Coordinates of C-alpha atoms and ligand atoms in Angstrom, one line a residue:
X1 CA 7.7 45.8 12.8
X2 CA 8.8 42.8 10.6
X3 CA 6.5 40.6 9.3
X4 CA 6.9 37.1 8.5
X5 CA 5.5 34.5 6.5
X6 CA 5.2 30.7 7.5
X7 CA 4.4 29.5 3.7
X8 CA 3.9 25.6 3.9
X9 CA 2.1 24.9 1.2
X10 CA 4.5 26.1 -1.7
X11 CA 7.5 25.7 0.3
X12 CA 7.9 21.8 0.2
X13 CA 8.5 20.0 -3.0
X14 CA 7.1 16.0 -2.2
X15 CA 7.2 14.8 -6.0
X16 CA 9.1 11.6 -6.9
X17 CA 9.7 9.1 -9.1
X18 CA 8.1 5.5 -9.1
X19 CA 10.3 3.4 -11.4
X20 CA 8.8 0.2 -12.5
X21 CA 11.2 -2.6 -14.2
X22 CA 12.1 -6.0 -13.9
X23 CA 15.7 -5.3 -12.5
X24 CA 15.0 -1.6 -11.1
X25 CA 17.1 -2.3 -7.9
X26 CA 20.5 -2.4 -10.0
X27 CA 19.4 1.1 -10.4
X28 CA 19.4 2.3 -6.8
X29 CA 23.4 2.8 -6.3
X30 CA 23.5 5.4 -9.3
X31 CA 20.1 7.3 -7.7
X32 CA 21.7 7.1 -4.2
X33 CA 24.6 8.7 -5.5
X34 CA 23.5 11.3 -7.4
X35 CA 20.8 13.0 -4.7
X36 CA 22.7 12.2 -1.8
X37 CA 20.0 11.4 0.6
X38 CA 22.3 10.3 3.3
X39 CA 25.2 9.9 4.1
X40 CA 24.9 6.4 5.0
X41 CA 22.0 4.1 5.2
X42 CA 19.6 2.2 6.8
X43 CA 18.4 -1.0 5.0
X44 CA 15.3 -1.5 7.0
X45 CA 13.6 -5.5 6.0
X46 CA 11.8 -7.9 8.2
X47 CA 13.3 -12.0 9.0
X48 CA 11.9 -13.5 6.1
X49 CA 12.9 -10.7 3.4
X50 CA 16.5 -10.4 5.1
X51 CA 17.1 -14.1 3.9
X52 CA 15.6 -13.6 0.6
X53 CA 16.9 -10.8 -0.1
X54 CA 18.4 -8.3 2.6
X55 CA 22.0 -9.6 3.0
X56 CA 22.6 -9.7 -1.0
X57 CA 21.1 -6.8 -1.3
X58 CA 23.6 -4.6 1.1
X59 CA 26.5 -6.7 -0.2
X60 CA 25.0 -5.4 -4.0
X61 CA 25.0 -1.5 -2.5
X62 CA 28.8 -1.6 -0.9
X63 CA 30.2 -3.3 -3.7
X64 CA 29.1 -0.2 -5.4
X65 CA 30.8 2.3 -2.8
X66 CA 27.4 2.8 -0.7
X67 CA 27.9 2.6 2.7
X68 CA 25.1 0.8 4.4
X69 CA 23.7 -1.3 7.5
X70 CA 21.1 -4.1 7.4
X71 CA 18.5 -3.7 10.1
X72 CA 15.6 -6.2 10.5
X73 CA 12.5 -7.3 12.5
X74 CA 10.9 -10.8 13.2
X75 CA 8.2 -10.6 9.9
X76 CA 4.5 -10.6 10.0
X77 CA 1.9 -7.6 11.1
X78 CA 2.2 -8.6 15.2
X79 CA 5.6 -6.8 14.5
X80 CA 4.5 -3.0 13.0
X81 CA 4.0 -1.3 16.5
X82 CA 6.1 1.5 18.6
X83 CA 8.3 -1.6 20.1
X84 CA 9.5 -2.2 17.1
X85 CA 10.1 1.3 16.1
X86 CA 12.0 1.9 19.1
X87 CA 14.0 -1.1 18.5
X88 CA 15.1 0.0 15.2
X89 CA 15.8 3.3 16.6
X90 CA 18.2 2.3 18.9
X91 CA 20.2 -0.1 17.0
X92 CA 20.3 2.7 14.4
X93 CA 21.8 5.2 16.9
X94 CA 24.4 2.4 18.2
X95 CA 25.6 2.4 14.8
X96 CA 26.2 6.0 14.6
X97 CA 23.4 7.0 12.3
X98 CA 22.1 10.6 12.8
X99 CA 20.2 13.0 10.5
X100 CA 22.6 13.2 7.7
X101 CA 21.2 9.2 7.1
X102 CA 19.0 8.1 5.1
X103 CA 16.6 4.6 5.2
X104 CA 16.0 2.1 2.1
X105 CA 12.8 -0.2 3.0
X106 CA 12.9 -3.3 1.7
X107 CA 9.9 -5.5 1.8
X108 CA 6.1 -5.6 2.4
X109 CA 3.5 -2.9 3.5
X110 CA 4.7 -3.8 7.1
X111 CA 8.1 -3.4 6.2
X112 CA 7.0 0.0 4.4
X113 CA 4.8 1.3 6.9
X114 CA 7.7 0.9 9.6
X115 CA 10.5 2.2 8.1
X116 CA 8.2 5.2 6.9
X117 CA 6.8 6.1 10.1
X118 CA 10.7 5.3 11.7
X119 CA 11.9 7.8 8.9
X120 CA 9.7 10.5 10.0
X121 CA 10.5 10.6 13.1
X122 CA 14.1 9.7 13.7
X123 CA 15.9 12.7 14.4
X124 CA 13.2 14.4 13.7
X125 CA 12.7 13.3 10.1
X126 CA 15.2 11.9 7.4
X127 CA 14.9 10.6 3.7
X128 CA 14.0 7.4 2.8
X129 CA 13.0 5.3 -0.4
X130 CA 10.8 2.3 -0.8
X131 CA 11.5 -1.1 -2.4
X132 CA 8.1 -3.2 -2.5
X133 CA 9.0 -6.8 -2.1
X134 CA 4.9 -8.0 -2.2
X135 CA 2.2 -7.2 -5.0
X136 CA 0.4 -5.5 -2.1
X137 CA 3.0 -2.9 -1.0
X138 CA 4.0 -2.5 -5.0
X139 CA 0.5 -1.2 -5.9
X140 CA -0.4 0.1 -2.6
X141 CA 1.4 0.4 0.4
X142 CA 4.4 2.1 -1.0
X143 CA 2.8 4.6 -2.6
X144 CA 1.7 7.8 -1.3
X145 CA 3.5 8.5 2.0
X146 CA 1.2 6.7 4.7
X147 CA 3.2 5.6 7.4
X148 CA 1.9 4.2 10.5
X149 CA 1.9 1.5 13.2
X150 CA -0.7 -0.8 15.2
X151 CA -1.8 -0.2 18.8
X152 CA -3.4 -3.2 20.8
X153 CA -6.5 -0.7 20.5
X154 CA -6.4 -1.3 16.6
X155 CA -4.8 -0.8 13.2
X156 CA -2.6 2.0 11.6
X157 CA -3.5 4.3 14.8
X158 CA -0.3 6.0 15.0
X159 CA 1.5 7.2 12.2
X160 CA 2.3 10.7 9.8
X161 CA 2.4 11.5 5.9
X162 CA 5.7 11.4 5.0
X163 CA 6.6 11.2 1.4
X164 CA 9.2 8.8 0.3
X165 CA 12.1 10.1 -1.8
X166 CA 11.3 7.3 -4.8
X167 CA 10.4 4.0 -5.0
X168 CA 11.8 1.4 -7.2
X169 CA 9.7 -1.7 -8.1
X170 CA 11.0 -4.3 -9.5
X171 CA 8.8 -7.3 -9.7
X172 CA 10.8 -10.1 -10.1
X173 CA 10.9 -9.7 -6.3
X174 CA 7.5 -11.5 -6.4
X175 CA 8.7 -14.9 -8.2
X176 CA 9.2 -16.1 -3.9
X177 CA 6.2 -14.7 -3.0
X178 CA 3.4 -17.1 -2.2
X179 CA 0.4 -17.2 -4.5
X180 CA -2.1 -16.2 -1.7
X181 CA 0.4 -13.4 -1.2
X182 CA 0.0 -12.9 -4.7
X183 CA -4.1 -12.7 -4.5
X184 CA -4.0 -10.5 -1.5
X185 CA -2.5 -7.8 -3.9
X186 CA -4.5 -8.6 -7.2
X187 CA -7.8 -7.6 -4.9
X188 CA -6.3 -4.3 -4.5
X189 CA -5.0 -3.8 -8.8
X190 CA -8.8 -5.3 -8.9
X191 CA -10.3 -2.4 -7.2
X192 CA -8.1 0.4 -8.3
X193 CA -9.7 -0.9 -11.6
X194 CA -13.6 -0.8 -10.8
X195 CA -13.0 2.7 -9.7
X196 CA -11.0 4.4 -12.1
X197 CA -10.0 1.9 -15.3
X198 CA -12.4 -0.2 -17.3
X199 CA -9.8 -1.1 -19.8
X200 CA -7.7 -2.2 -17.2
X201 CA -9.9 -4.6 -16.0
X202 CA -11.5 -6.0 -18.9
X203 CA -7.5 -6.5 -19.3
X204 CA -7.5 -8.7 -16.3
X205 CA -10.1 -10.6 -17.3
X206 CA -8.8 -11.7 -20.6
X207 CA -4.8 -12.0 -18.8
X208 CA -5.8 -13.5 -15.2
X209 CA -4.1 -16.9 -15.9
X210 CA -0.9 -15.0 -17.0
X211 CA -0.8 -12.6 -13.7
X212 CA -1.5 -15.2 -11.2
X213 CA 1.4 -17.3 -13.4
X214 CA 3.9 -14.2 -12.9
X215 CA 4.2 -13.7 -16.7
X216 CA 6.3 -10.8 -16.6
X217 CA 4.5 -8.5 -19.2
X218 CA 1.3 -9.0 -17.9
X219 CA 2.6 -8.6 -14.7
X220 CA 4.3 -5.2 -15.4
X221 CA 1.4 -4.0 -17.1
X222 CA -0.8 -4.0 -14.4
X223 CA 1.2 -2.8 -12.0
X224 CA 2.0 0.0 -14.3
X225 CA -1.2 0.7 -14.3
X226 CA -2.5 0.4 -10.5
X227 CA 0.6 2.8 -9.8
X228 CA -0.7 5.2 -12.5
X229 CA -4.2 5.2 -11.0
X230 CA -2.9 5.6 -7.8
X231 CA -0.5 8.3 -8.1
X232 CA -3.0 10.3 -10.1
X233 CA -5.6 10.7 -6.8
X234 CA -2.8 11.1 -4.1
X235 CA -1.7 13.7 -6.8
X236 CA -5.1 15.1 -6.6
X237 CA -5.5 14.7 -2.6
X238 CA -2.1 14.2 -0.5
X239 CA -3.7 14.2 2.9
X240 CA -7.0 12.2 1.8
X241 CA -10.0 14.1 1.6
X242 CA -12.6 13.3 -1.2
X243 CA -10.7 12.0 -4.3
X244 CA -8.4 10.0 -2.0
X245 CA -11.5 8.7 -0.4
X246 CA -12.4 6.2 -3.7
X247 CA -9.4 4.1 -3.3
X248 CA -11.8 2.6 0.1
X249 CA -13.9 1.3 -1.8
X250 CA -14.7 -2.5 -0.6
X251 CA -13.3 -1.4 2.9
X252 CA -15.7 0.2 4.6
X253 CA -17.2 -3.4 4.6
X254 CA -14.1 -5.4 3.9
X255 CA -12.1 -3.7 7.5
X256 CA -15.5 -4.8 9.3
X257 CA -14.8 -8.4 8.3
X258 CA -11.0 -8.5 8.4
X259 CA -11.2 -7.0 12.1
X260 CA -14.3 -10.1 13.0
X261 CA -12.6 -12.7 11.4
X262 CA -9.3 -11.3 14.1
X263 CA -6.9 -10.3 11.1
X264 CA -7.1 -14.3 10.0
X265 CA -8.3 -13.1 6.7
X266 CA -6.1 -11.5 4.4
X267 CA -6.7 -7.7 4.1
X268 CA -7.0 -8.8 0.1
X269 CA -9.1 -11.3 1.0
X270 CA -11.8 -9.2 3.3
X271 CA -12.0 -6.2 0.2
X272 CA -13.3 -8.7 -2.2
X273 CA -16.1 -9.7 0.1
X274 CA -15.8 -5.6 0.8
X275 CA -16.4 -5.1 -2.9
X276 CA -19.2 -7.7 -3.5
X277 CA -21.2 -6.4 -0.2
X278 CA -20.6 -2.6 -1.7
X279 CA -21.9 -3.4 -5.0
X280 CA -25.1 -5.5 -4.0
X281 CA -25.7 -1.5 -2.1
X282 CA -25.3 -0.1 -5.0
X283 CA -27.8 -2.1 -7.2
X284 CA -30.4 -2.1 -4.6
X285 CA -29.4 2.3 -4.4
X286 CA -29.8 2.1 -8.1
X287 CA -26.6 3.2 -8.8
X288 CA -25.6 0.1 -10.6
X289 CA -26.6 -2.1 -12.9
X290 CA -27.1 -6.0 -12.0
X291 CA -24.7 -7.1 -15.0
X292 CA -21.6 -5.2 -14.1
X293 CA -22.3 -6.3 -10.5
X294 CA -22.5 -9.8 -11.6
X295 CA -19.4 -9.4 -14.3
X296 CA -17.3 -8.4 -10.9
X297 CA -18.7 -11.2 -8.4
X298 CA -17.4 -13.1 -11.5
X299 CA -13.9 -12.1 -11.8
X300 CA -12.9 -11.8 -8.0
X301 CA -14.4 -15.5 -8.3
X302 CA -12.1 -16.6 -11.2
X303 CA -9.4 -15.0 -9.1
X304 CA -10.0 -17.3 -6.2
X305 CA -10.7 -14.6 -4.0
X306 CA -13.5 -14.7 -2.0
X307 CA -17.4 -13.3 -2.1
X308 CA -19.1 -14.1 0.8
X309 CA -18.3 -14.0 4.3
X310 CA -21.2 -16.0 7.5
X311 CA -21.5 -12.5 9.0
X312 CA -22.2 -9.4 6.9
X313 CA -21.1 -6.5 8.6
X314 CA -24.2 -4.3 10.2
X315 CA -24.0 -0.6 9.8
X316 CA -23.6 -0.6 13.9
X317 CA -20.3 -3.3 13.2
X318 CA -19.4 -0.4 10.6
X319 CA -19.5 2.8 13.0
X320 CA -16.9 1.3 14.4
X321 CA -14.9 1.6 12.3
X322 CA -12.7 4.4 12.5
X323 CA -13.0 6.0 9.1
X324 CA -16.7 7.1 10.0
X325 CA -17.5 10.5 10.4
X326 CA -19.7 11.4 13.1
X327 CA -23.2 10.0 12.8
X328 CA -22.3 9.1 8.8
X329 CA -20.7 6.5 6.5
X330 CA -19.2 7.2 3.5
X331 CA -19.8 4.3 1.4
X332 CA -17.5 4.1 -1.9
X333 CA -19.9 2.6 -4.5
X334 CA -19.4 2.1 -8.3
X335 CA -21.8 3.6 -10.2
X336 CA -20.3 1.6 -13.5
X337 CA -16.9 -0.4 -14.2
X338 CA -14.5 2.5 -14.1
X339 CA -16.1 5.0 -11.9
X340 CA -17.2 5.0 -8.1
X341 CA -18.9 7.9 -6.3
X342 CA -18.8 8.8 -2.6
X343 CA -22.1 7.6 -1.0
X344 CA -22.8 9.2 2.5
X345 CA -25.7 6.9 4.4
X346 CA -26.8 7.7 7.7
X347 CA -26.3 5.3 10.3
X348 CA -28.8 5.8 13.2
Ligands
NAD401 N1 0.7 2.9 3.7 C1 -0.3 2.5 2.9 O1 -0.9 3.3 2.2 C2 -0.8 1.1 3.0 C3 -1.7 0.6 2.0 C4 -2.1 -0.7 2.1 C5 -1.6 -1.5 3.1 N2 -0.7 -1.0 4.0 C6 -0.2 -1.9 5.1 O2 0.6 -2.9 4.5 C7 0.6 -4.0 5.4 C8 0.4 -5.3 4.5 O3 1.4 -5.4 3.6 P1 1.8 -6.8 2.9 O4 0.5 -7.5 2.4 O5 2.9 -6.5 1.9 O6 2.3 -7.7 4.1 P2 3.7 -8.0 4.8 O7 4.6 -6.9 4.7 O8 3.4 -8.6 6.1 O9 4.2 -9.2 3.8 C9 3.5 -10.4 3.8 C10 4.5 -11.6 4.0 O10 5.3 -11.8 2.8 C11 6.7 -11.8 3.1 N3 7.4 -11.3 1.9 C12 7.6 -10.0 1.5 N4 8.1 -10.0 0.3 C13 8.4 -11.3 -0.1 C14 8.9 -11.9 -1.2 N5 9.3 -11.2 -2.3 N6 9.0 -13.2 -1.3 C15 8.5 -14.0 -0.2 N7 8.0 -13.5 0.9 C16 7.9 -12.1 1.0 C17 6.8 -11.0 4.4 O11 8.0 -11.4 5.1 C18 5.5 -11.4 5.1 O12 5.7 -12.6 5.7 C19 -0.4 -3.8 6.4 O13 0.2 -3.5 7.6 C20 -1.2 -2.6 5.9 O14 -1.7 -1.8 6.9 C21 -0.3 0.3 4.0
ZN402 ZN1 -6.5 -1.9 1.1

């Protein structure tokens, strides 16, 4: 008899590094070399981030003896389905890359997302790092190993975990991004900060000038700190179960309103209405206090982002939404600045 042992849990190893620095791409050629991800790679980027960026980039990696080919897609979320993927793929394979590859994603959370999902799947699964070209994808969507694309039936339908090998953040990538661009990410640094960090956003409020001016401290800081608040739940909960579960706050309401308004709104944009709607709940729950609802409402508003929307969300509109469970919502609703609780409510 022989008996063997399928031991998943201890068996894989998904840490890495998130280096934050004005500069931090210089860095990549040396990290490349040294763990020998691939043998080649695959710069993965959409239209918009290949002219910014893309082309200097890959003439940046072979000057330093890294063998690479620039890949890229028409930018813009219409672009992050299976199409696209299977696109990719094939010009991938043309060029002779196989499993002994590796893929560096450079750009937004479509751009991360894609070359994510494309990485867990091609050949079966191969390395790949993430360089976050927006404020969204550098304190979000690179983070924490969700990869997925869009079906015409909705958002993010189809995708895996799959842990990137680091990510390198360098945010004097964001000096060409637009300032809306540059709101759509605060909401989220914003948020991460009512649920977890009431120094951090008492730091916005005094610095919010400075951020949306891209004055690089400032800027560094609190992305430093979104990452730190972020990495310290996926820490907690890879796969997303409770503690993972905070970082929706404002989107049980805010994907209601992005999905009515047909993805016009900025995701950004939708969780600071998202946030506004949660809190009034949790004043009227008695969870919160009307001042620290009213010091938020203030902030986002400061911040240009908005706090109302024509149609608030019913619970029916939100049971559609496909993080319910079963016959329940679990709201995400601060009980102070700093700290949110999971809320179940019944919906019928
Ligand atoms: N995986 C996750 O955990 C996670 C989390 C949050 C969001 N997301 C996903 O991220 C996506 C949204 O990401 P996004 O907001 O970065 O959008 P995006 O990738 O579409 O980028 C927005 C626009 O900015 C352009 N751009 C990117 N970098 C630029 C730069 N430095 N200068 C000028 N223009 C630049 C892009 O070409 C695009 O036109 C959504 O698909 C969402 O589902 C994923
Ligand atoms: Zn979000």
């Amino acid at each position: 008899m022989s008996e063997i042992t399928i031991n998943l849990k201890s068996a894989i190893d998904n840490s890495y590094k998130v280096i934050i620095e004005n500069g931090a791409n210089q860095q990549i050629p040396a990290f490349l070399q040294k763990s020998k991800l691939g043998q080649k790679y695959a710069i993965i980027t959409d239209s918009k981030v290949e002219k910014l960026y893309g082309a200097s980039f890959a003439r940046f990696l072979k000057k330093n003896g890294i063998e690479c080919e620039l890949f890229s897609f028409p930018d813009g979320e219409t672009s992050k389905n299976l199409k696209t993927i299977e696109n990719l793929a094939a010009q991938m394979i043309e060029k002779s890359f196989d499993r002994k590859d590796a893929i560096l994603s450079l750009g937004g959370g479509v751009v991360g997302d894609m070359s994510g999902f494309l990485s867990s799947i091609f050949m079966r699964g191969i390395s790949y790092i993430q360089i976050p070209t927006t404020l969204l994808a550098m304190v979000d969507a690179s983070l924490g190993g969700k990869t997925g694309v869009d079906m015409s039936e909705g958002k993010n339908l189809l995708g895996t975990f799959h842990q990137p090998k680091a990510v390198f953040i360098d945010p004097t990538y964001l000096k060409t991004l637009s300032p809306k661009q540059i709101r759509n990410g605060l909401a989220e640094v914003i948020k991460c900060s009512i649920i977890k960090d009431e120094k951090l956003f008492k730091f916005i409020e005094d610095n919010l000038s400075k951020i949306l001016s891209l004055e690089p401290k400032t800027l560094n800081k609190i992305i430093e700190q979104t990452v730190k608040i972020k990495a310290k739940i996926v820490e907690k909960d890879e796969k997303e179960n409770e503690e993972r579960m905070l970082l929706n706050y404002g989107h049980t309401f805010g994907h209601a309103i992005e999905k009515a308004s047909e993805f016009k709104l900025l995701h950004g944009y939708a969780i600071s209405i998202g946030m506004v709607l949660a809190n009034k709940m949790a004043v009227e729950k008695k969870l919160l206090d009307k001042k620290s609802a009213e010091r938020i409402k203030k902030l986002i508003t400061k911040a240009e982002l908005p706090i109302a929307t024509m149609k608030i969300p019913t619970l029916k509109d939100l049971a559609s939404d496909k993080k319910k469970s079963a016959k329940v919502i679990n709201f995400i609703l601060p009980t102070k600045i700093g700290k949110a609780v999971i809320y179940p409510e019944k919906c019928l």
